[in-house]
Coordinates of C-alpha atoms in Angstrom, one line a residue:
X19 CA 0.0 -0.1 0.0
X20 CA 1.4 3.4 -1.0
X21 CA 2.4 5.5 2.1
X22 CA 0.3 8.6 2.1
X23 CA 2.5 11.8 1.8
X24 CA 2.2 14.1 4.8
X25 CA 3.6 17.6 5.2
X26 CA 5.3 18.5 8.3
X27 CA 4.9 21.9 9.7
X28 CA 7.3 22.5 12.6
X29 CA 7.9 26.2 12.7
X30 CA 7.3 26.8 16.3
X31 CA 9.7 23.8 17.2
X32 CA 12.4 25.2 15.0
X33 CA 12.1 28.7 16.4
X34 CA 12.1 27.1 20.0
X35 CA 15.4 25.3 19.3
X36 CA 17.0 28.1 17.6
X37 CA 16.3 30.5 20.5
X38 CA 17.6 28.1 22.9
X39 CA 20.8 27.8 21.0
X40 CA 21.0 31.5 20.7
X41 CA 21.1 31.4 16.9
X42 CA 19.8 33.9 14.6
X43 CA 17.5 33.0 11.7
X44 CA 20.1 34.0 9.2
X45 CA 22.9 31.9 11.0
X46 CA 20.6 28.9 10.9
X47 CA 19.7 29.4 7.3
X48 CA 23.4 29.6 6.4
X49 CA 24.0 26.2 8.1
X50 CA 21.1 24.7 6.3
X51 CA 22.2 26.2 3.1
X52 CA 18.9 27.8 2.4
X53 CA 17.9 31.4 1.9
X54 CA 16.7 33.4 4.8
X55 CA 13.3 34.1 3.3
X56 CA 12.8 30.3 2.8
X57 CA 13.6 29.6 6.3
X58 CA 11.3 32.3 7.5
X59 CA 8.5 30.9 5.6
X60 CA 9.2 27.5 7.2
X61 CA 9.3 29.0 10.7
X62 CA 5.9 30.6 10.1
X63 CA 4.4 27.5 8.8
X64 CA 3.9 29.0 5.4
X65 CA 5.9 26.1 4.1
X66 CA 6.3 22.4 5.4
X67 CA 9.9 21.2 6.6
X68 CA 11.3 19.2 3.6
X69 CA 12.7 15.7 4.6
X70 CA 16.1 16.8 3.4
X71 CA 16.3 19.5 6.1
X72 CA 15.0 17.3 8.9
X73 CA 18.3 15.3 9.4
X74 CA 20.2 18.6 9.3
X75 CA 18.2 20.2 11.9
X76 CA 18.5 17.1 14.2
X77 CA 22.3 17.3 13.8
X78 CA 22.4 21.0 14.6
X79 CA 20.1 20.9 17.7
X80 CA 21.0 17.3 18.8
X81 CA 17.3 16.0 18.8
X82 CA 15.8 12.9 17.5
X83 CA 14.0 13.0 14.0
X84 CA 10.5 12.6 15.7
X85 CA 11.0 16.0 17.4
X86 CA 10.2 17.7 14.1
X87 CA 7.5 15.3 13.1
X88 CA 3.8 16.2 13.4
X89 CA 3.2 13.5 15.9
X90 CA 2.8 15.7 18.9
X91 CA 0.6 18.1 16.7
X92 CA -1.7 15.2 15.7
X93 CA -2.0 14.2 19.2
X94 CA -2.9 17.6 20.5
X95 CA -5.3 18.1 17.5
X96 CA -7.1 14.9 18.4
X97 CA -7.5 16.0 22.0
X98 CA -8.9 19.4 21.0
X99 CA -11.3 17.8 18.6
X100 CA -12.7 15.5 21.3
X101 CA -12.8 18.3 23.8
X102 CA -14.7 20.7 21.5
X103 CA -17.5 18.0 21.1
X104 CA -18.5 18.8 24.7
X105 CA -21.9 20.5 24.4
X106 CA -20.5 23.2 27.0
X107 CA -18.6 24.7 24.0
X108 CA -21.4 24.7 21.3
X109 CA -18.4 24.6 19.0
X110 CA -19.7 22.7 15.9
X111 CA -18.5 25.5 13.6
X112 CA -14.7 25.0 14.5
X113 CA -13.2 23.0 11.6
X114 CA -10.2 20.7 11.6
X115 CA -8.2 23.2 9.7
X116 CA -8.8 25.9 12.5
X117 CA -7.9 23.5 15.1
X118 CA -4.6 22.5 13.4
X119 CA -3.8 26.1 12.9
X120 CA -4.2 26.8 16.6
X121 CA -2.0 23.8 17.4
X122 CA 0.8 25.2 15.1
X123 CA 0.6 28.7 16.3
X124 CA 0.3 28.2 19.9
X125 CA 1.0 24.6 21.1
X126 CA 1.6 25.6 24.6
X127 CA -1.7 27.6 24.9
X128 CA -3.6 24.5 23.5
X129 CA -1.8 22.2 25.9
X130 CA -3.0 24.5 28.8
X131 CA -6.5 24.5 27.4
X132 CA -6.5 20.7 27.6
X133 CA -5.3 20.9 31.3
X134 CA -8.1 23.3 31.9
X135 CA -10.7 20.9 30.5
X136 CA -9.2 18.0 32.6
X137 CA -9.7 20.2 35.7
X138 CA -13.3 21.0 34.6
X139 CA -14.1 17.2 34.2
X140 CA -12.6 16.5 37.7
X141 CA -14.7 19.2 39.2
X142 CA -17.7 17.6 37.4
X143 CA -16.9 14.2 38.8
X144 CA -16.4 15.6 42.2
X145 CA -19.9 17.2 42.2
X146 CA -21.7 14.3 40.6
X147 CA -22.6 12.6 44.1
X148 CA -24.6 15.7 44.8
X149 CA -27.2 14.2 42.6
X150 CA -28.0 11.7 45.5
X151 CA -28.1 14.5 48.1
X152 CA -25.2 13.1 50.1
X153 CA -22.1 14.9 49.3
X154 CA -19.3 17.1 50.5
X155 CA -17.8 19.1 47.6
X156 CA -14.0 18.9 47.7
X157 CA -12.4 21.8 46.1
X158 CA -9.0 21.3 44.4
X159 CA -6.1 21.7 46.5
X160 CA -4.3 25.1 46.2
X161 CA -0.9 23.2 46.4
X162 CA -1.7 20.9 43.5
X163 CA -0.3 22.8 40.5
X164 CA -0.8 19.8 38.1
X165 CA -4.7 20.5 38.3
X166 CA -5.1 17.0 36.9
X167 CA -5.2 13.5 38.4
X168 CA -1.5 12.5 39.4
X169 CA -1.6 9.5 37.0
X170 CA -2.6 11.6 34.1
X171 CA 0.2 14.1 35.0
X172 CA 2.7 11.3 34.9
X173 CA 1.3 9.8 31.8
X174 CA 1.7 13.1 30.0
X175 CA 5.3 13.4 31.1
X176 CA 6.2 9.9 29.9
X177 CA 4.5 10.6 26.6
X178 CA 6.4 13.9 26.4
X179 CA 9.6 11.8 26.9
X180 CA 8.5 9.4 24.0
X181 CA 8.6 6.6 26.8
X182 CA 12.5 6.7 26.6
X183 CA 14.8 7.7 29.5
X184 CA 18.2 7.7 28.1
X185 CA 20.3 7.8 31.3
X186 CA 18.3 5.2 33.1
X187 CA 18.4 3.0 30.1
X188 CA 22.2 3.1 29.6
X189 CA 22.7 2.5 33.3
X190 CA 20.6 -0.6 33.1
X191 CA 22.3 -1.7 30.0
X192 CA 25.7 -1.6 31.6
X193 CA 24.5 -3.3 34.7
X194 CA 23.0 -6.1 32.8
X195 CA 26.3 -6.7 31.2
X196 CA 28.2 -6.5 34.5
X197 CA 25.8 -9.1 36.0
X198 CA 25.8 -11.2 32.9
X199 CA 22.2 -11.8 32.8
X200 CA 22.5 -13.3 29.3
X201 CA 24.4 -16.2 30.8
X202 CA 22.5 -18.9 32.7
X203 CA 19.3 -18.3 34.7
X204 CA 18.7 -14.6 35.5
X205 CA 16.6 -15.4 38.6
X206 CA 19.6 -17.2 40.2
X207 CA 22.1 -14.6 39.0
X208 CA 20.0 -11.8 40.5
X209 CA 19.9 -13.8 43.8
X210 CA 23.5 -14.2 43.9
X211 CA 24.0 -10.5 43.1
X212 CA 21.8 -9.5 46.0
X213 CA 23.6 -11.6 48.3
X214 CA 27.2 -10.8 47.2
X215 CA 26.7 -7.1 46.9
X216 CA 24.1 -6.2 49.5
X217 CA 24.1 -9.2 51.9
X218 CA 20.3 -9.7 51.0
X219 CA 18.9 -13.1 50.6
X220 CA 15.7 -13.9 48.7
X221 CA 12.8 -16.0 50.1
X222 CA 9.3 -17.0 49.3
X223 CA 6.6 -15.6 51.6
X224 CA 3.6 -18.1 51.4
X225 CA 1.1 -15.5 52.7
X226 CA 2.2 -12.5 50.8
X227 CA -0.2 -13.1 47.8
X228 CA -3.2 -13.1 50.2
X229 CA -2.3 -9.7 51.3
X230 CA -2.1 -8.3 47.6
X231 CA 1.7 -8.0 47.7
X232 CA 4.1 -9.1 45.1
X233 CA 7.4 -8.5 46.9
X234 CA 8.6 -6.9 50.0
X235 CA 12.1 -5.8 51.1
X236 CA 12.8 -6.4 54.8
X237 CA 16.0 -4.3 55.5
X238 CA 16.4 -5.4 59.1
X239 CA 16.1 -9.1 58.2
X240 CA 18.2 -8.4 55.0
X241 CA 15.6 -10.4 53.1
X242 CA 13.7 -9.9 49.8
X243 CA 10.5 -11.7 50.1
X244 CA 8.6 -12.8 46.9
X245 CA 5.1 -14.1 46.4
X246 CA 4.8 -17.7 45.7
X247 CA 3.1 -19.4 42.8
X248 CA 4.0 -16.9 40.1
X249 CA 5.9 -17.4 36.8
X250 CA 9.7 -17.1 36.8
X251 CA 9.4 -13.9 34.6
X252 CA 7.3 -12.2 37.3
X253 CA 9.8 -13.0 39.9
X254 CA 12.6 -11.9 37.8
X255 CA 11.0 -8.6 37.1
X256 CA 10.2 -8.0 40.7
X257 CA 13.9 -8.6 41.8
X258 CA 14.8 -6.1 38.9
X259 CA 12.5 -3.5 40.5
X260 CA 14.0 -4.1 43.9
X261 CA 17.4 -3.8 42.5
X262 CA 16.5 -0.4 41.1
X263 CA 15.1 1.0 44.3
X264 CA 18.1 -0.2 46.2
X265 CA 20.8 1.1 44.0
X266 CA 19.4 3.7 41.7
X267 CA 16.9 5.8 43.6
X268 CA 19.2 8.9 43.2
X269 CA 19.1 8.4 39.4
X270 CA 15.2 8.2 39.5
X271 CA 15.0 11.3 41.8
X272 CA 17.2 13.3 39.3
X273 CA 14.9 12.5 36.4
X274 CA 11.8 13.5 38.5
X275 CA 13.4 16.8 39.4
X276 CA 14.0 17.7 35.7
X277 CA 10.2 16.9 35.1
X278 CA 7.3 19.3 35.4
X279 CA 5.8 17.1 38.1
X280 CA 5.4 19.1 41.4
X281 CA 2.6 17.3 43.3
X282 CA 3.7 14.7 45.8
X283 CA 1.5 11.9 44.5
X284 CA 2.5 12.6 41.0
X285 CA 6.2 12.3 41.9
X286 CA 5.5 9.1 43.7
X287 CA 3.7 7.5 40.8
X288 CA 6.7 8.6 38.5
X289 CA 9.0 7.0 40.9
X290 CA 7.1 3.7 40.5
X291 CA 7.1 4.1 36.7
X292 CA 10.8 4.7 36.6
X293 CA 11.5 1.6 38.7
X294 CA 9.4 -0.4 36.3
X295 CA 11.3 1.1 33.3
X296 CA 14.5 0.4 34.8
X297 CA 13.5 -3.3 35.5
X298 CA 12.5 -3.7 31.8
X299 CA 15.7 -2.1 30.6
X300 CA 17.8 -4.3 32.9
X301 CA 16.2 -7.6 31.7
X302 CA 16.0 -6.4 27.9
X303 CA 19.1 -4.4 27.4
X304 CA 18.7 -1.8 24.6
X305 CA 21.1 -2.8 21.9
X306 CA 20.7 -6.6 22.6
X307 CA 17.0 -6.4 22.6
X308 CA 16.8 -4.0 19.5
X309 CA 18.9 -6.4 17.4
X310 CA 16.9 -9.5 18.5
X311 CA 13.7 -7.8 17.7
X312 CA 14.9 -7.0 14.2
X313 CA 16.3 -10.5 13.7
X314 CA 13.1 -12.1 14.9
X315 CA 10.9 -9.8 13.0
X316 CA 9.4 -8.5 16.3
X317 CA 7.8 -11.9 17.0
X318 CA 6.6 -11.1 20.6
X319 CA 6.4 -14.7 21.6
X320 CA 10.0 -15.6 20.3
X321 CA 11.3 -12.4 22.2
X322 CA 9.5 -13.7 25.4
X323 CA 11.3 -17.0 25.3
X324 CA 14.7 -15.4 24.2
X325 CA 14.7 -13.0 27.1
X326 CA 12.6 -15.0 29.6
X327 CA 10.1 -12.3 30.1
X328 CA 6.3 -11.9 29.6
X329 CA 4.3 -10.9 26.6
X330 CA 3.4 -7.6 28.0
X331 CA 6.9 -6.7 29.0
X332 CA 8.2 -7.3 25.5
X333 CA 5.4 -5.2 24.0
X334 CA 6.1 -2.3 26.4
X335 CA 9.8 -2.6 25.8
X336 CA 9.3 -2.4 22.1
X337 CA 7.5 0.9 22.4
X338 CA 10.5 2.5 24.2
X339 CA 13.1 1.9 21.6
X340 CA 13.8 5.7 20.9
X341 CA 17.5 6.1 21.6
X342 CA 18.6 8.9 19.2
X343 CA 20.4 7.4 16.3
X344 CA 19.5 3.9 17.3
X345 CA 15.7 3.9 17.1
X346 CA 13.6 1.0 16.7
X347 CA 10.3 0.8 14.9
X348 CA 8.0 3.5 16.5
X349 CA 5.2 1.6 18.2
X350 CA 2.3 2.6 20.2
X351 CA 1.5 0.5 23.3
X352 CA -1.8 0.4 25.1
X353 CA -3.2 -1.8 28.1
X354 CA -6.9 -2.0 28.9
X355 CA -9.2 -4.0 30.9
X356 CA -12.4 -5.6 29.5
X357 CA -14.5 -2.5 30.5
X358 CA -12.4 -0.3 28.3
X359 CA -10.5 1.5 31.1
X360 CA -7.0 2.5 29.8
X361 CA -4.4 1.2 32.3
X362 CA -1.2 2.2 30.2
X363 CA -0.7 4.1 27.0
X364 CA 2.5 5.1 25.3
X365 CA 2.9 6.1 21.6
X366 CA 6.1 6.8 19.6
X367 CA 4.1 7.3 16.4
X368 CA 1.1 9.4 15.5
X369 CA -1.4 7.3 17.1
X370 CA -3.4 8.7 20.0
X371 CA -6.3 7.0 21.8
X372 CA -9.4 8.7 22.9
X373 CA -8.5 10.9 25.8
X374 CA -12.1 12.0 26.8
X375 CA -14.4 9.2 25.7
X376 CA -14.5 5.4 25.3
X377 CA -12.2 3.6 22.7
X378 CA -13.6 2.4 19.5
X379 CA -15.3 -1.1 19.8
X380 CA -13.9 -2.1 16.4
X381 CA -10.3 -2.1 17.6
X382 CA -9.0 -5.6 17.9
X383 CA -7.9 -5.1 21.5
X384 CA -11.6 -5.8 22.5
X385 CA -11.7 -8.8 20.2
X386 CA -8.8 -10.3 22.0
X387 CA -11.0 -10.8 25.1
X388 CA -13.1 -13.3 23.2
X389 CA -10.0 -15.4 22.5
X390 CA -7.9 -15.3 25.5
X391 CA -4.1 -15.5 25.1
X392 CA -4.4 -15.9 21.2
X393 CA -2.8 -13.2 19.2
X394 CA -5.2 -10.9 17.1
X395 CA -3.8 -9.1 14.1
X396 CA -5.6 -6.2 12.5
X397 CA -5.1 -3.5 9.8
X398 CA -6.9 -0.3 10.9
X399 CA -7.4 3.2 9.6
X400 CA -7.9 6.1 12.1
X401 CA -10.0 9.2 11.2
X402 CA -6.9 11.1 10.2
X403 CA -6.1 8.6 7.4
X404 CA -3.2 6.9 9.1
X405 CA -3.1 3.1 8.7
X406 CA -1.7 0.8 11.4
X407 CA -0.9 -2.8 11.9
X408 CA -2.1 -3.8 15.4
X409 CA -1.2 -6.9 17.4
X410 CA -3.4 -7.5 20.4
X411 CA -3.6 -10.2 23.1
X412 CA -4.9 -10.8 26.7
X413 CA -2.3 -10.9 29.4
X414 CA -2.4 -12.0 33.0
X415 CA -2.2 -15.1 35.1
X416 CA -4.4 -18.2 35.2
X417 CA -6.7 -18.9 38.2
X418 CA -4.9 -20.3 41.2
X419 CA -8.2 -21.8 42.6
X420 CA -11.9 -21.9 41.9
X421 CA -12.4 -18.9 44.2
X422 CA -9.5 -16.9 42.6
X423 CA -10.6 -14.0 40.3
X424 CA -7.6 -12.9 38.4
X425 CA -7.8 -9.7 36.5
X426 CA -7.9 -10.2 32.7
X427 CA -6.5 -7.4 30.7
X428 CA -5.2 -7.0 27.1
X429 CA -2.5 -5.1 25.4
X430 CA -2.2 -3.8 21.9
X431 CA 1.1 -3.0 20.0
X432 CA 0.8 -0.9 16.8
X433 CA 2.9 0.5 14.1
X434 CA 2.5 2.4 10.9
X435 CA 1.6 0.4 7.8
X436 CA 4.9 1.7 6.4
X437 CA 6.8 -0.5 9.0
X438 CA 4.4 -3.5 8.7
X439 CA 6.9 -5.4 6.5
X440 CA 9.4 -5.7 9.4
X441 CA 6.9 -7.6 11.5
X442 CA 6.2 -11.3 11.4
X443 CA 2.5 -10.4 11.8
X444 CA 2.2 -9.0 8.3
X445 CA 2.8 -12.5 7.0
X446 CA -0.3 -13.5 4.9
X447 CA -1.8 -10.1 4.8
X448 CA -2.4 -8.3 1.6
X449 CA -1.3 -4.9 2.7
X450 CA -2.6 -3.3 -0.5
X451 CA -6.1 -4.6 -0.2
X452 CA -8.2 -1.7 1.4
X453 CA -10.9 -4.2 2.2
X454 CA -8.5 -5.7 4.8
X455 CA -8.4 -2.2 6.7
X456 CA -10.8 -1.7 9.6
X457 CA -11.9 1.9 10.2
X458 CA -11.5 2.8 13.9
X459 CA -12.0 6.2 15.6
X460 CA -11.9 8.0 18.8
X461 CA -14.9 8.1 21.0
X462 CA -18.3 8.1 19.3
X463 CA -18.8 11.9 20.1
X464 CA -15.7 12.9 18.1
X465 CA -15.8 10.4 15.4
X466 CA -16.7 11.7 11.9
X467 CA -17.8 8.4 10.5
X468 CA -21.5 8.7 10.1
X469 CA -22.6 5.3 8.8
X470 CA -20.8 3.2 11.5
X471 CA -23.0 0.4 12.7
X472 CA -21.2 0.3 16.1
X473 CA -21.9 4.0 16.8
X474 CA -23.3 4.3 20.3
X475 CA -23.8 8.3 20.3
X476 CA -24.3 10.8 17.6
X477 CA -21.7 13.3 16.6
X478 CA -21.7 16.3 18.8
X479 CA -21.8 19.7 17.1
X480 CA -24.4 18.5 14.4
X481 CA -28.1 18.7 14.3
X482 CA -30.2 15.5 14.2
X483 CA -32.6 14.7 11.7
X484 CA -35.1 12.1 13.2
X485 CA -37.6 12.3 10.4
X486 CA -39.6 9.0 9.7
X487 CA -39.4 9.1 6.0
X488 CA -36.4 6.7 5.9
X489 CA -34.4 4.5 8.5
X490 CA -30.8 3.9 8.1
X491 CA -28.0 2.3 10.0
X492 CA -28.7 4.7 13.0
X493 CA -32.2 6.0 13.9
X494 CA -31.2 9.5 12.9
X495 CA -29.2 11.4 10.5
X496 CA -26.8 14.4 11.3
X497 CA -26.8 17.6 9.4
X498 CA -24.3 20.4 9.4

């Protein structure tokens, strides 16, 4: 399938980097070997950035190629489109071109508008119990500058970092080499490392699982307790987490200090995230993992066996391969439960899930729940015209007893159709057949596909025609 040609407008980002470097427009034009008037047009989004200039800009400002892509603009545009479907704005007349123009001209202002809308939603949720006549309204704390839920603030920060933390990744890669985790059984090697370097032994706690704990470090007893009855990959990952907390807390704190996070709970969640990030980077060292992924054509199950980790851990690691100059395929990764609640979400490409509404039911991540632990492959097209190859599967443990109720979740890993040939999952698919592509969208309120049989709500911002003269896929039609 022919890759659609997209024009990249990055004027504000070029101006920002040029100002940071203390460089005049004429000086940058000279280094790029273009005229000053041509660069001025690029910086004011009157012309797109030609591909030949992207690599030169990356070299000059020491940033990755994705910095000048329109990925963040597309993500922000989608968020604004969803927000403006809220009836409180009565904004049906605001078109996509106007929203994109706003994102290009004032991306920071648009980001603050998204934050403001989140705060509005939080207020609405807090006030909802008032309908029952049984509520105390809790105002937003004055000392909570994030004005959003802590987990949302952390998710935004991780997304802004492209789910890649270079310093932590490199430290983990060096430590994996020094421990020689690729030789023998990693669980035993980590156990020996804890004992030899910290005097900490590992032991199984038979009752820990009943208390909802996975691992616990008892510093007084110098023992790392692990829950029983779990796969070896889980024990290994927990040990890697504990190692990160013991040896690299200062490294995590340094990354958090450089972040925009100021609220205590958000910092705590960021610390948890970085601990998990370190564990994944330790067990799947960057270059070794990137090379193996390429050699195995990103076959997640083969990568599982190669590194002794879980399906979910492989998918999440694949989404973080964004080391400048050594990037892997830009994937998006998402984890959800059966009710559609988004538990994790990272994207290194243009893809963005619905931020203020439910995900599309046509997405294969939901079909995965009907075939537990079997891989589902799908070609999909989003409302912005981008086509993705999506790989979805349920993850989680099996029941330990009749009364056990394990949580069943699913993950989806997706890449652009342009990269699909590098994945084993493209085998047998006709990538050039448009009938193979499933149209998916954001929440129904913001989705522009009128004749979707799976639509639950009408598009907001349009009048409804409920005349009885004819009856279509939906019991109404929308008019402009």
